Short mmCIF file of C-alpha atoms in Angstrom, two decimals:
data_model
loop_
_atom_site.label_atom_id
_atom_site.label_comp_id
_atom_site.label_asym_id
_atom_site.label_seq_id
_atom_site.Cartn_x
_atom_site.Cartn_y
_atom_site.Cartn_z
CA MET A 283 -18.66 32.00 99.32
CA THR A 284 -16.70 30.31 96.56
CA ASP A 285 -18.92 28.37 94.18
CA PHE A 286 -16.97 25.13 94.11
CA GLU A 287 -19.31 23.57 91.56
CA LYS A 288 -18.33 26.28 89.08
CA VAL A 289 -14.67 25.53 89.75
CA LYS A 290 -15.21 21.80 89.25
CA ASN A 291 -17.15 22.41 86.05
CA TYR A 292 -14.36 24.62 84.71
CA TYR A 293 -11.77 21.86 85.21
CA SER A 294 -14.06 19.27 83.63
CA HIS A 295 -13.65 21.17 80.34
CA PHE A 296 -10.28 22.95 80.61
CA ASP A 297 -7.22 20.86 79.66
CA GLU A 298 -5.37 21.39 82.94
CA LYS A 299 -3.38 18.18 82.45
CA ASN A 300 -1.56 19.69 79.49
CA ARG A 301 -1.61 23.37 80.49
CA LEU A 302 2.10 23.36 81.27
CA ARG A 303 2.97 21.50 78.07
CA ASN A 304 0.86 23.23 75.44
CA ASP A 305 2.87 26.38 74.91
CA ASN A 306 6.09 28.09 75.95
CA SER A 307 4.46 30.05 78.79
CA GLY A 308 3.39 26.78 80.43
CA LYS A 309 6.73 25.14 79.72
CA LEU A 310 8.63 27.98 81.39
CA GLU A 311 6.32 27.92 84.42
CA PHE A 312 6.87 24.18 84.85
CA LEU A 313 10.62 24.48 84.35
CA MET A 314 11.02 27.31 86.87
CA THR A 315 8.76 25.60 89.41
CA MET A 316 10.80 22.41 89.19
CA ARG A 317 13.99 24.43 89.68
CA ILE A 318 12.52 25.84 92.89
CA LEU A 319 11.43 22.41 94.09
CA GLU A 320 14.77 20.81 93.27
CA LYS A 321 16.53 23.48 95.31
CA GLU A 322 14.20 23.56 98.31
CA LEU A 323 12.72 20.08 98.75
CA PRO A 324 14.26 17.71 101.31
CA LEU A 325 16.62 15.28 99.61
CA VAL A 326 15.57 11.75 98.76
CA LYS A 327 18.46 9.42 99.55
CA VAL A 328 19.96 7.55 96.63
CA THR A 329 19.82 3.81 97.21
CA GLU A 330 21.42 0.92 95.37
CA ASN A 331 19.76 -2.30 94.26
CA PRO A 332 21.50 -5.65 94.71
CA GLU A 333 23.20 -5.32 91.32
CA GLY A 334 24.67 -2.00 92.40
CA ALA A 335 22.61 0.19 90.11
CA VAL A 336 21.60 3.55 91.51
CA ALA A 337 17.86 4.04 92.04
CA ASP A 338 15.81 7.22 92.52
CA GLY A 339 17.61 10.41 91.49
CA ALA A 340 18.47 12.66 94.42
CA VAL A 341 17.19 16.21 94.55
CA GLY A 342 16.84 18.84 97.25
CA THR A 343 18.82 20.12 100.20
CA ASP A 344 18.62 17.79 103.21
CA SER A 345 18.91 14.01 103.11
CA VAL A 346 15.67 12.43 104.34
CA ASP A 347 14.32 8.91 103.83
CA GLY A 348 10.65 8.43 102.94
CA VAL A 349 9.80 12.09 102.35
CA SER A 350 6.01 12.48 102.21
CA ILE A 351 4.36 15.14 100.04
CA LEU A 352 0.75 16.29 99.86
CA ASP A 353 0.11 17.79 96.43
CA LEU A 354 -3.04 19.71 97.36
CA GLY A 355 -4.94 21.01 94.35
CA GLY A 356 -2.51 19.05 92.21
CA GLY A 357 -4.97 18.45 89.37
CA ALA A 358 -4.00 15.57 87.09
CA GLY A 359 -0.61 15.28 88.77
CA VAL A 360 1.69 17.40 86.65
CA TYR A 361 4.05 17.73 89.65
CA SER A 362 2.99 14.59 91.53
CA PHE A 363 4.28 12.22 88.87
CA PRO A 364 7.81 13.61 88.40
CA LEU A 365 8.24 13.92 92.17
CA ALA A 366 6.98 10.38 92.78
CA LYS A 367 9.38 9.09 90.14
CA LYS A 368 12.23 10.83 91.99
CA GLY A 369 11.41 8.81 95.11
CA TYR A 370 9.05 11.05 97.08
CA LYS A 371 5.94 9.47 98.63
CA VAL A 372 3.16 11.60 97.14
CA ARG A 373 -0.52 11.89 97.88
CA LEU A 374 -2.37 13.83 95.19
CA ALA A 375 -5.52 15.68 96.31
CA ASP A 376 -7.90 17.72 94.20
CA LEU A 377 -11.50 18.91 94.01
CA SER A 378 -12.04 17.74 90.43
CA GLU A 379 -13.20 14.19 89.74
CA THR A 380 -12.22 14.67 86.09
CA LEU A 381 -8.59 15.51 86.86
CA LEU A 382 -8.30 12.77 89.49
CA ALA A 383 -9.60 10.22 86.98
CA GLN A 384 -6.87 11.34 84.57
CA ALA A 385 -4.26 10.97 87.31
CA ASN A 386 -5.48 7.51 88.31
CA LYS A 387 -5.35 6.37 84.70
CA GLN A 388 -1.77 7.60 84.31
CA LYS A 389 -0.78 6.04 87.65
CA GLU A 390 -1.98 2.64 86.42
CA GLU A 391 -0.49 3.00 82.94
CA ASP A 392 2.92 4.11 84.24
CA ASN A 393 2.82 1.90 87.36
CA VAL A 394 3.94 4.77 89.62
CA GLN A 395 4.18 3.11 93.03
CA ASN A 396 5.22 6.23 94.93
CA LEU A 397 2.01 8.02 94.02
CA ILE A 398 0.24 6.62 97.07
CA SER A 399 -3.28 7.90 96.41
CA CYS A 400 -5.43 10.28 94.41
CA ASP A 401 -7.98 11.77 96.82
CA GLN A 402 -10.97 13.98 96.17
CA VAL A 403 -10.53 16.79 98.68
CA ASN A 404 -11.69 20.37 99.18
CA ALA A 405 -8.65 22.40 100.20
CA THR A 406 -10.58 23.93 103.10
CA ASP A 407 -11.19 20.52 104.70
CA LEU A 408 -8.28 18.10 105.10
CA SER A 409 -9.99 15.99 107.76
CA CYS A 410 -9.09 12.82 105.83
CA TYR A 411 -5.45 13.39 106.83
CA LYS A 412 -4.03 13.09 110.35
CA ASP A 413 -2.13 15.83 112.16
CA GLN A 414 1.52 16.19 111.09
CA SER A 415 1.21 13.60 108.32
CA PHE A 416 3.44 15.24 105.70
CA ASP A 417 6.99 16.54 105.36
CA VAL A 418 5.96 18.84 102.51
CA VAL A 419 2.72 20.39 101.23
CA LEU A 420 2.36 21.82 97.74
CA LEU A 421 -0.52 24.24 97.20
CA PHE A 422 -0.37 24.96 93.48
CA GLY A 423 -3.93 25.97 92.67
CA PRO A 424 -6.44 26.44 95.50
CA LEU A 425 -5.37 30.00 96.30
CA TYR A 426 -6.28 30.98 92.72
CA HIS A 427 -9.93 30.22 93.52
CA LEU A 428 -10.72 30.75 97.23
CA THR A 429 -12.58 34.04 97.08
CA GLU A 430 -13.41 34.43 100.78
CA LYS A 431 -10.95 35.31 103.54
CA ALA A 432 -12.42 32.69 105.88
CA GLU A 433 -11.88 29.99 103.23
CA ARG A 434 -8.24 30.99 102.72
CA GLU A 435 -7.62 31.06 106.45
CA LYS A 436 -9.25 27.64 106.87
CA CYS A 437 -7.17 26.22 104.02
CA ILE A 438 -3.87 27.44 105.45
CA SER A 439 -4.73 26.41 109.01
CA GLU A 440 -5.51 22.91 107.70
CA VAL A 441 -2.20 22.84 105.81
CA ALA A 442 -0.42 23.83 109.03
CA ARG A 443 -2.21 21.06 110.90
CA VAL A 444 -1.25 18.23 108.53
CA LEU A 445 2.33 19.45 108.01
CA LYS A 446 5.05 18.24 110.36
CA LYS A 447 7.00 20.74 112.46
CA GLY A 448 9.89 21.94 110.36
CA GLY A 449 8.04 20.86 107.21
CA LYS A 450 8.12 22.96 104.07
CA PHE A 451 5.18 24.57 102.33
CA PHE A 452 5.09 25.71 98.69
CA ALA A 453 2.13 27.86 97.64
CA SER A 454 1.46 29.58 94.33
CA PHE A 455 -0.87 32.55 93.90
CA ILE A 456 -1.84 35.14 91.31
CA PRO A 457 -0.72 38.58 92.53
CA HIS A 458 -3.30 41.35 92.63
CA LEU A 459 -1.98 43.52 89.81
CA SER A 460 -1.22 40.60 87.49
CA GLY A 461 -4.67 39.12 87.94
CA SER A 462 -6.60 42.38 87.78
CA ILE A 463 -4.79 43.78 84.76
CA ALA A 464 -5.27 40.48 82.90
CA LEU A 465 -9.01 40.96 83.31
CA VAL A 466 -8.81 44.10 81.19
CA GLN A 467 -8.02 41.88 78.20
CA ARG A 468 -10.87 39.56 79.09
CA PHE A 469 -13.19 42.57 79.43
CA CYS A 470 -12.32 43.45 75.81
CA TRP A 471 -12.35 39.94 74.36
CA SER A 472 -15.05 38.24 76.43
CA PRO A 473 -17.56 40.84 77.63
CA ASP A 474 -19.94 38.00 78.52
CA GLN A 475 -17.49 37.08 81.30
CA VAL A 476 -16.40 40.52 82.53
CA ASP A 477 -18.26 43.82 82.62
CA ILE A 478 -17.01 47.14 83.98
CA ASN A 479 -18.43 46.42 87.44
CA THR A 480 -16.63 43.08 87.56
CA LEU A 481 -13.42 44.82 86.56
CA GLU A 482 -13.77 47.54 89.18
CA GLU A 483 -14.59 44.97 91.87
CA CYS A 484 -11.48 42.97 91.07
CA PHE A 485 -9.18 46.00 91.18
CA GLU A 486 -10.72 47.01 94.51
CA SER A 487 -10.96 43.66 96.32
CA GLY A 488 -8.95 41.13 94.29
CA LYS A 489 -12.08 39.04 93.82
CA PHE A 490 -13.19 37.85 90.38
CA LYS A 491 -16.66 36.43 89.83
CA ASN A 492 -17.09 35.33 86.21
CA LEU A 493 -20.46 36.41 84.79
CA SER A 494 -20.48 33.40 82.46
CA ASP A 495 -19.94 29.67 82.94
CA LYS A 496 -17.13 29.86 80.36
CA GLY A 497 -13.51 30.62 81.15
CA PHE A 498 -11.62 30.79 84.45
CA GLN A 499 -13.99 30.66 87.41
CA GLU A 500 -13.96 32.06 90.95
CA GLY A 501 -10.67 33.94 91.03
CA TYR A 502 -8.84 35.68 93.87
CA TYR A 503 -5.77 37.86 93.39
CA PRO A 504 -4.03 38.93 96.64
CA ALA A 505 -1.17 41.36 97.10
CA SER A 506 2.05 39.66 98.20
CA GLU A 507 1.86 41.35 101.63
CA GLU A 508 -1.50 39.67 102.22
CA ILE A 509 0.02 36.28 101.41
CA GLU A 510 2.93 36.87 103.79
CA ASN A 511 0.58 37.91 106.59
CA LEU A 512 -1.73 34.93 106.00
CA PHE A 513 1.08 32.41 106.29
CA SER A 514 2.82 34.18 109.17
CA ALA A 515 -0.44 34.17 111.16
CA ASN A 516 -0.60 30.39 110.72
CA GLY A 517 2.89 29.67 112.02
CA PHE A 518 5.00 29.76 108.86
CA GLU A 519 8.36 31.43 108.46
CA LYS A 520 9.15 32.71 104.97
CA ILE A 521 12.03 31.21 103.04
CA ILE A 522 11.25 32.72 99.64
CA LEU A 523 8.58 34.93 98.11
CA ARG A 524 9.16 35.25 94.38
CA SER A 525 7.69 35.37 90.91
CA ILE A 526 7.72 32.00 89.17
CA ARG A 527 8.41 33.03 85.57
CA GLY A 528 9.86 36.39 86.60
CA PHE A 529 10.85 38.69 83.75
CA GLY A 530 10.33 35.73 81.44
CA TYR A 531 6.58 36.34 81.78
CA GLU A 532 5.13 37.00 78.31
CA LYS A 533 8.65 36.67 76.82
CA GLU A 534 8.58 32.88 76.78
CA ASP A 535 8.55 32.50 73.00
CA VAL A 536 11.72 34.57 72.75
CA ILE A 537 13.47 32.70 75.57
CA PHE A 538 12.80 29.30 74.03
CA LYS A 539 14.37 30.45 70.77
CA PHE A 540 17.79 30.39 72.46
CA LYS A 541 19.14 27.03 71.30
CA ASN A 542 22.55 27.48 72.90
CA LYS A 543 22.20 25.57 76.20
CA ASN A 544 24.65 27.79 78.06
CA VAL A 545 22.82 30.95 76.99
CA PHE A 546 19.44 29.43 77.85
CA SER A 547 20.72 28.38 81.29
CA LYS A 548 22.12 31.84 81.99
CA ILE A 549 18.77 33.42 81.09
CA LEU A 550 17.06 31.14 83.62
CA ASP A 551 19.68 32.10 86.21
CA LEU A 552 18.96 35.79 85.56
CA ILE A 553 15.23 35.14 86.00
CA ASP A 554 15.97 33.47 89.33
CA SER A 555 18.29 36.27 90.46
CA THR A 556 15.62 38.95 89.96
CA ALA A 557 12.48 36.97 90.83
CA GLU A 558 12.24 38.36 94.38
CA GLU A 559 12.00 41.97 93.20
CA LYS A 560 8.65 43.28 94.40
CA SER A 561 7.75 44.90 91.09
CA ILE A 562 8.39 41.62 89.28
CA ILE A 563 6.37 39.63 91.82
CA GLU A 564 3.34 41.87 91.43
CA MET A 565 3.38 42.18 87.64
CA CYS A 566 4.75 38.93 86.21
CA GLY A 567 2.09 36.25 86.47
CA HIS A 568 2.02 33.48 89.04
CA ALA A 569 4.14 33.88 92.18
CA MET A 570 5.25 31.46 94.87
CA TYR A 571 5.66 31.53 98.64
CA VAL A 572 7.98 28.97 100.23
CA GLY A 573 7.87 28.67 103.98
CA VAL A 574 8.69 26.38 106.88
CA LYS A 575 6.38 25.46 109.74
CA LYS A 576 7.88 26.76 112.97
#
């Protein structure tokens, strides 16, 4: 069983709020994720105030009023806040009291009305939400940590329950080879966290149990086929399965040196155009599944 206290303790010390701002790898991940969301999310209608000024920038594909999003495992709200400011009605849910406190503080400071709530929730139990409550569910985190098959199945079945029919589901995960190979570096640099048995176990099962209370805790790294099967079994139809950073993975510093905006944009387009290649999915860091509830 996943040790959720270890996960909570990890996020009480790790600067998750700024993970996607601290360096170019995080910046590229955020940028590419937002490109995916802007393409695939239902559209928020643009409205006009009495003076005729346009409010709430429109993004997405289909025009829908009052689009509701559950950002499950959303941490301190790195995606919740920009989406709420675009007009989506967002509920942020996370296991970590520390990250939720950070989100609540920012919500008050920025007066973000469309961030409806910040709820402490375990991703395997969404009983605080009614059936078919949301148009969209984001799952950008929990699948990194749920080490047991029963926990992953419970999580996805709960997501299916609270998502409306025809609703969209965005889930990120760490592919098996990317996660396992990364542990080789940790084995060399942090032998207190990873020994040879830990390494062998991860390559065999995808499960990572940190030997120390330092560093990333309670990891699970599935093959992309496992992710597809998990979601299909819970009533989802795949729209996209792709790498997030694609071939930009571990080349972020080079990419951000391109100051010509047209060149930079074309590089991002090339990343997008190759991101569904299986070899890139499995070897290039975090990946994403986008599906629709049948």
